[in-house]
Every structure is written in structure tokens, then in C-alpha cells.
Amino acid sequence: MTNYQPFKRTINYYETDRMQVVHHSNYIRFLEECRMDFMKQIDLDYNWMEEHGVMIPVLSVECDYRTPARFGDTICIVPKLEKFSRVKFEMTYQIYSEDFSVLHNNARTSHCFVDKDFKLIRLQKDYPHVYETFKNLEGKELYQI
């Protein structure tokens, strides 16, 4: 199995409020950055997907804010592909401090696979390698923290 790495990033000043706490809306952006990194690590880069007509819109997002992250902090996001079907998937994310001692946020997103006209794509038929990659990762703990 590949050695997957959690997604790391440092909090910028513009992502915080007057108290230098990350504004809640920025966590959604962090999840997307993490998802892009995850896709690249599993060799399904978003650029490749879109060039081949596969779009992955967000259907829903849930965030459970635990402990605020602040300006200058480095966070580590651990994603997990929880559920996968032929046309949809769900991911969970745990956002930690750099040393994994503080859990800042638990989150979940759901997505589907569509073409450029927003018609559902049947991965198993149209993109079997994408289907197999997702199927093989469903529910697995990929990260050592």
C-alpha cells in the first residue's frame, strides 16, 4: 500500500477573524484542498478527471467545530473515503494540530460523479479504473497518525 500523507497547511491571517481564529467558512475550503490532495495521492488528479469529462460536485457538507485553529497554526487534515457507490461517495475529515494533539474539526462531505452536462456517470462502465480505485479504498484507514 502507498504511504499516504495527511494534508498540511498553515493558517493565513486573511483566513481568520478579528480574534485571529479561523473563520468557520474557511474550513470548507480546507476540505476541498485536502480532497484535491487526496485525489492526487490516489493517482486520480482532478485535472485528469475534468479533462476526461468527470466532474465531482459537492452534495452536502457537515462540520463539527471543536477547538479553534488560529493564525500561524499548521493543521493536518486526515481524509477517509467512508462510502462509495457507482455514482456517489462520502468522505470524512479530521482536522488536527500539526502534532495531532488537538482535534480542531470533524467534517463530512458527499459527492457524485457527473459529466459536463451534470448527468450522472456510471463509473464502473465508463471509467473502470476510477471505480476500482474508489472501491478498493472504501472504508480503509490509509493514514498513520
PDB file of C-alpha atoms in Angstrom:
ATOM      1  CA  MET A   1       0.000   0.000   0.000  1.00  0.00           C
ATOM      2  CA  THR A   2       1.170   3.507  -0.788  1.00  0.00           C
ATOM      3  CA  ASN A   3       2.389   5.694   2.053  1.00  0.00           C
ATOM      4  CA  TYR A   4      -0.341   8.339   2.145  1.00  0.00           C
ATOM      5  CA  GLN A   5       0.368  11.665   3.829  1.00  0.00           C
ATOM      6  CA  PRO A   6      -2.157  13.822   5.687  1.00  0.00           C
ATOM      7  CA  PHE A   7      -2.756  17.200   4.076  1.00  0.00           C
ATOM      8  CA  LYS A   8      -0.858  20.017   5.855  1.00  0.00           C
ATOM      9  CA  ARG A   9      -1.300  23.742   5.585  1.00  0.00           C
ATOM     10  CA  THR A  10      -0.558  26.844   7.613  1.00  0.00           C
ATOM     11  CA  ILE A  11      -3.370  29.222   8.540  1.00  0.00           C
ATOM     12  CA  ASN A  12      -3.071  32.608   6.830  1.00  0.00           C
ATOM     13  CA  TYR A  13      -4.035  35.863   8.504  1.00  0.00           C
ATOM     14  CA  TYR A  14      -6.759  36.598   5.926  1.00  0.00           C
ATOM     15  CA  GLU A  15      -8.481  33.312   6.866  1.00  0.00           C
ATOM     16  CA  THR A  16      -9.084  34.484  10.420  1.00  0.00           C
ATOM     17  CA  ASP A  17     -11.469  36.855  12.098  1.00  0.00           C
ATOM     18  CA  ARG A  18     -10.662  39.730  14.430  1.00  0.00           C
ATOM     19  CA  MET A  19      -9.773  37.261  17.193  1.00  0.00           C
ATOM     20  CA  GLN A  20      -7.258  35.565  14.833  1.00  0.00           C
ATOM     21  CA  VAL A  21      -9.446  32.434  14.865  1.00  0.00           C
ATOM     22  CA  VAL A  22     -10.116  30.685  11.556  1.00  0.00           C
ATOM     23  CA  HIS A  23     -13.455  31.860  10.208  1.00  0.00           C
ATOM     24  CA  HIS A  24     -15.834  28.900  10.066  1.00  0.00           C
ATOM     25  CA  SER A  25     -16.385  29.236   6.294  1.00  0.00           C
ATOM     26  CA  ASN A  26     -12.712  28.582   5.577  1.00  0.00           C
ATOM     27  CA  TYR A  27     -12.926  25.023   6.859  1.00  0.00           C
ATOM     28  CA  ILE A  28     -14.985  24.188   3.753  1.00  0.00           C
ATOM     29  CA  ARG A  29     -12.102  25.438   1.600  1.00  0.00           C
ATOM     30  CA  PHE A  30      -9.638  23.389   3.629  1.00  0.00           C
ATOM     31  CA  LEU A  31     -11.727  20.275   2.968  1.00  0.00           C
ATOM     32  CA  GLU A  32     -11.602  20.935  -0.764  1.00  0.00           C
ATOM     33  CA  GLU A  33      -7.833  21.454  -0.674  1.00  0.00           C
ATOM     34  CA  CYS A  34      -7.492  18.195   1.225  1.00  0.00           C
ATOM     35  CA  ARG A  35      -9.767  16.361  -1.223  1.00  0.00           C
ATOM     36  CA  MET A  36      -7.675  17.615  -4.161  1.00  0.00           C
ATOM     37  CA  ASP A  37      -4.525  16.389  -2.419  1.00  0.00           C
ATOM     38  CA  PHE A  38      -6.151  13.028  -1.635  1.00  0.00           C
ATOM     39  CA  MET A  39      -7.193  12.568  -5.265  1.00  0.00           C
ATOM     40  CA  LYS A  40      -3.653  13.324  -6.403  1.00  0.00           C
ATOM     41  CA  GLN A  41      -2.230  10.821  -3.895  1.00  0.00           C
ATOM     42  CA  ILE A  42      -4.519   8.074  -5.219  1.00  0.00           C
ATOM     43  CA  ASP A  43      -3.468   8.918  -8.808  1.00  0.00           C
ATOM     44  CA  LEU A  44      -6.827  10.432  -9.777  1.00  0.00           C
ATOM     45  CA  ASP A  45      -5.797  14.049 -10.117  1.00  0.00           C
ATOM     46  CA  TYR A  46      -8.746  16.456 -10.523  1.00  0.00           C
ATOM     47  CA  ASN A  47      -7.204  17.915 -13.668  1.00  0.00           C
ATOM     48  CA  TRP A  48      -7.141  14.476 -15.268  1.00  0.00           C
ATOM     49  CA  MET A  49     -10.712  13.779 -14.123  1.00  0.00           C
ATOM     50  CA  GLU A  50     -12.047  17.027 -15.582  1.00  0.00           C
ATOM     51  CA  GLU A  51     -10.065  16.628 -18.817  1.00  0.00           C
ATOM     52  CA  HIS A  52     -11.801  13.251 -19.209  1.00  0.00           C
ATOM     53  CA  GLY A  53     -15.242  14.706 -18.543  1.00  0.00           C
ATOM     54  CA  VAL A  54     -15.679  13.691 -14.918  1.00  0.00           C
ATOM     55  CA  MET A  55     -16.927  16.373 -12.543  1.00  0.00           C
ATOM     56  CA  ILE A  56     -17.324  15.855  -8.788  1.00  0.00           C
ATOM     57  CA  PRO A  57     -19.784  18.351  -7.305  1.00  0.00           C
ATOM     58  CA  VAL A  58     -20.362  18.659  -3.580  1.00  0.00           C
ATOM     59  CA  LEU A  59     -23.805  17.455  -2.487  1.00  0.00           C
ATOM     60  CA  SER A  60     -23.502  18.196   1.223  1.00  0.00           C
ATOM     61  CA  VAL A  61     -21.062  19.361   3.896  1.00  0.00           C
ATOM     62  CA  GLU A  62     -21.148  18.935   7.659  1.00  0.00           C
ATOM     63  CA  CYS A  63     -18.651  20.451  10.087  1.00  0.00           C
ATOM     64  CA  ASP A  64     -18.339  19.922  13.805  1.00  0.00           C
ATOM     65  CA  TYR A  65     -16.138  22.702  15.175  1.00  0.00           C
ATOM     66  CA  ARG A  66     -14.222  21.553  18.252  1.00  0.00           C
ATOM     67  CA  THR A  67     -11.226  23.741  19.053  1.00  0.00           C
ATOM     68  CA  PRO A  68     -10.355  26.864  17.088  1.00  0.00           C
ATOM     69  CA  ALA A  69      -7.319  26.960  14.849  1.00  0.00           C
ATOM     70  CA  ARG A  70      -5.550  30.306  14.791  1.00  0.00           C
ATOM     71  CA  PHE A  71      -3.386  32.453  12.572  1.00  0.00           C
ATOM     72  CA  GLY A  72       0.019  30.835  12.092  1.00  0.00           C
ATOM     73  CA  ASP A  73      -1.057  27.352  13.190  1.00  0.00           C
ATOM     74  CA  THR A  74      -0.248  24.440  10.925  1.00  0.00           C
ATOM     75  CA  ILE A  75      -3.110  21.989  10.596  1.00  0.00           C
ATOM     76  CA  CYS A  76      -3.109  18.393   9.377  1.00  0.00           C
ATOM     77  CA  ILE A  77      -6.220  17.011   7.728  1.00  0.00           C
ATOM     78  CA  VAL A  78      -6.791  13.266   7.629  1.00  0.00           C
ATOM     79  CA  PRO A  79      -9.360  12.270   4.988  1.00  0.00           C
ATOM     80  CA  LYS A  80     -11.142   8.938   4.686  1.00  0.00           C
ATOM     81  CA  LEU A  81     -13.299   7.581   1.878  1.00  0.00           C
ATOM     82  CA  GLU A  82     -16.178   6.296   4.006  1.00  0.00           C
ATOM     83  CA  LYS A  83     -18.767   5.170   1.453  1.00  0.00           C
ATOM     84  CA  PHE A  84     -18.720   4.583  -2.271  1.00  0.00           C
ATOM     85  CA  SER A  85     -21.374   3.544  -4.755  1.00  0.00           C
ATOM     86  CA  ARG A  86     -21.397   3.558  -8.508  1.00  0.00           C
ATOM     87  CA  VAL A  87     -22.331   7.242  -8.650  1.00  0.00           C
ATOM     88  CA  LYS A  88     -21.708   8.751  -5.175  1.00  0.00           C
ATOM     89  CA  PHE A  89     -19.179   8.850  -2.377  1.00  0.00           C
ATOM     90  CA  GLU A  90     -18.799  10.252   1.138  1.00  0.00           C
ATOM     91  CA  MET A  91     -15.612  11.394   2.798  1.00  0.00           C
ATOM     92  CA  THR A  92     -14.846  12.239   6.394  1.00  0.00           C
ATOM     93  CA  TYR A  93     -12.076  14.515   7.584  1.00  0.00           C
ATOM     94  CA  GLN A  94     -10.400  15.083  10.898  1.00  0.00           C
ATOM     95  CA  ILE A  95      -8.551  18.358  11.215  1.00  0.00           C
ATOM     96  CA  TYR A  96      -5.762  18.247  13.780  1.00  0.00           C
ATOM     97  CA  SER A  97      -2.980  20.456  15.066  1.00  0.00           C
ATOM     98  CA  GLU A  98       0.392  19.801  13.448  1.00  0.00           C
ATOM     99  CA  ASP A  99       1.423  17.390  16.223  1.00  0.00           C
ATOM    100  CA  PHE A 100      -2.024  15.702  16.249  1.00  0.00           C
ATOM    101  CA  SER A 101      -2.557  16.632  19.910  1.00  0.00           C
ATOM    102  CA  VAL A 102      -5.626  18.840  19.255  1.00  0.00           C
ATOM    103  CA  LEU A 103      -8.685  17.922  17.198  1.00  0.00           C
ATOM    104  CA  HIS A 104      -9.979  21.146  15.652  1.00  0.00           C
ATOM    105  CA  ASN A 105     -12.788  19.831  13.471  1.00  0.00           C
ATOM    106  CA  ASN A 106     -14.635  16.731  12.296  1.00  0.00           C
ATOM    107  CA  ALA A 107     -16.254  17.044   8.885  1.00  0.00           C
ATOM    108  CA  ARG A 108     -18.089  15.061   6.224  1.00  0.00           C
ATOM    109  CA  THR A 109     -18.760  15.731   2.553  1.00  0.00           C
ATOM    110  CA  SER A 110     -20.806  13.868  -0.023  1.00  0.00           C
ATOM    111  CA  HIS A 111     -20.309  13.986  -3.783  1.00  0.00           C
ATOM    112  CA  CYS A 112     -21.462  12.464  -7.031  1.00  0.00           C
ATOM    113  CA  PHE A 113     -19.858  11.882 -10.411  1.00  0.00           C
ATOM    114  CA  VAL A 114     -21.350  13.795 -13.345  1.00  0.00           C
ATOM    115  CA  ASP A 115     -20.386  14.782 -16.860  1.00  0.00           C
ATOM    116  CA  LYS A 116     -20.103  18.372 -18.089  1.00  0.00           C
ATOM    117  CA  ASP A 117     -23.907  18.416 -18.619  1.00  0.00           C
ATOM    118  CA  PHE A 118     -24.459  17.323 -14.988  1.00  0.00           C
ATOM    119  CA  LYS A 119     -25.712  13.877 -15.997  1.00  0.00           C
ATOM    120  CA  LEU A 120     -24.713  11.078 -13.640  1.00  0.00           C
ATOM    121  CA  ILE A 121     -21.746   8.992 -14.747  1.00  0.00           C
ATOM    122  CA  ARG A 122     -21.670   5.255 -14.137  1.00  0.00           C
ATOM    123  CA  LEU A 123     -18.024   4.819 -13.203  1.00  0.00           C
ATOM    124  CA  GLN A 124     -17.988   1.035 -13.357  1.00  0.00           C
ATOM    125  CA  LYS A 125     -18.973   1.143 -17.025  1.00  0.00           C
ATOM    126  CA  ASP A 126     -17.398   4.389 -18.256  1.00  0.00           C
ATOM    127  CA  TYR A 127     -14.281   4.734 -16.045  1.00  0.00           C
ATOM    128  CA  PRO A 128     -13.500   1.297 -14.592  1.00  0.00           C
ATOM    129  CA  HIS A 129     -10.075   2.290 -13.212  1.00  0.00           C
ATOM    130  CA  VAL A 130     -11.675   5.171 -11.275  1.00  0.00           C
ATOM    131  CA  TYR A 131     -14.367   2.800  -9.999  1.00  0.00           C
ATOM    132  CA  GLU A 132     -11.776   0.194  -8.904  1.00  0.00           C
ATOM    133  CA  THR A 133      -9.588   2.783  -7.195  1.00  0.00           C
ATOM    134  CA  PHE A 134     -12.514   4.125  -5.147  1.00  0.00           C
ATOM    135  CA  LYS A 135     -13.899   0.655  -4.411  1.00  0.00           C
ATOM    136  CA  ASN A 136     -10.513  -0.535  -3.129  1.00  0.00           C
ATOM    137  CA  LEU A 137     -10.149   2.472  -0.781  1.00  0.00           C
ATOM    138  CA  GLU A 138     -13.685   2.477   0.655  1.00  0.00           C
ATOM    139  CA  GLY A 139     -13.613   2.385   4.456  1.00  0.00           C
ATOM    140  CA  LYS A 140      -9.855   1.856   4.738  1.00  0.00           C
ATOM    141  CA  GLU A 141      -7.630   3.631   7.215  1.00  0.00           C
ATOM    142  CA  LEU A 142      -4.884   4.964   4.947  1.00  0.00           C
ATOM    143  CA  TYR A 143      -3.040   7.285   7.302  1.00  0.00           C
ATOM    144  CA  GLN A 144      -0.751   6.579  10.223  1.00  0.00           C
ATOM    145  CA  ILE A 145      -1.054   9.359  12.808  1.00  0.00           C
TER     146      ILE A 145
END
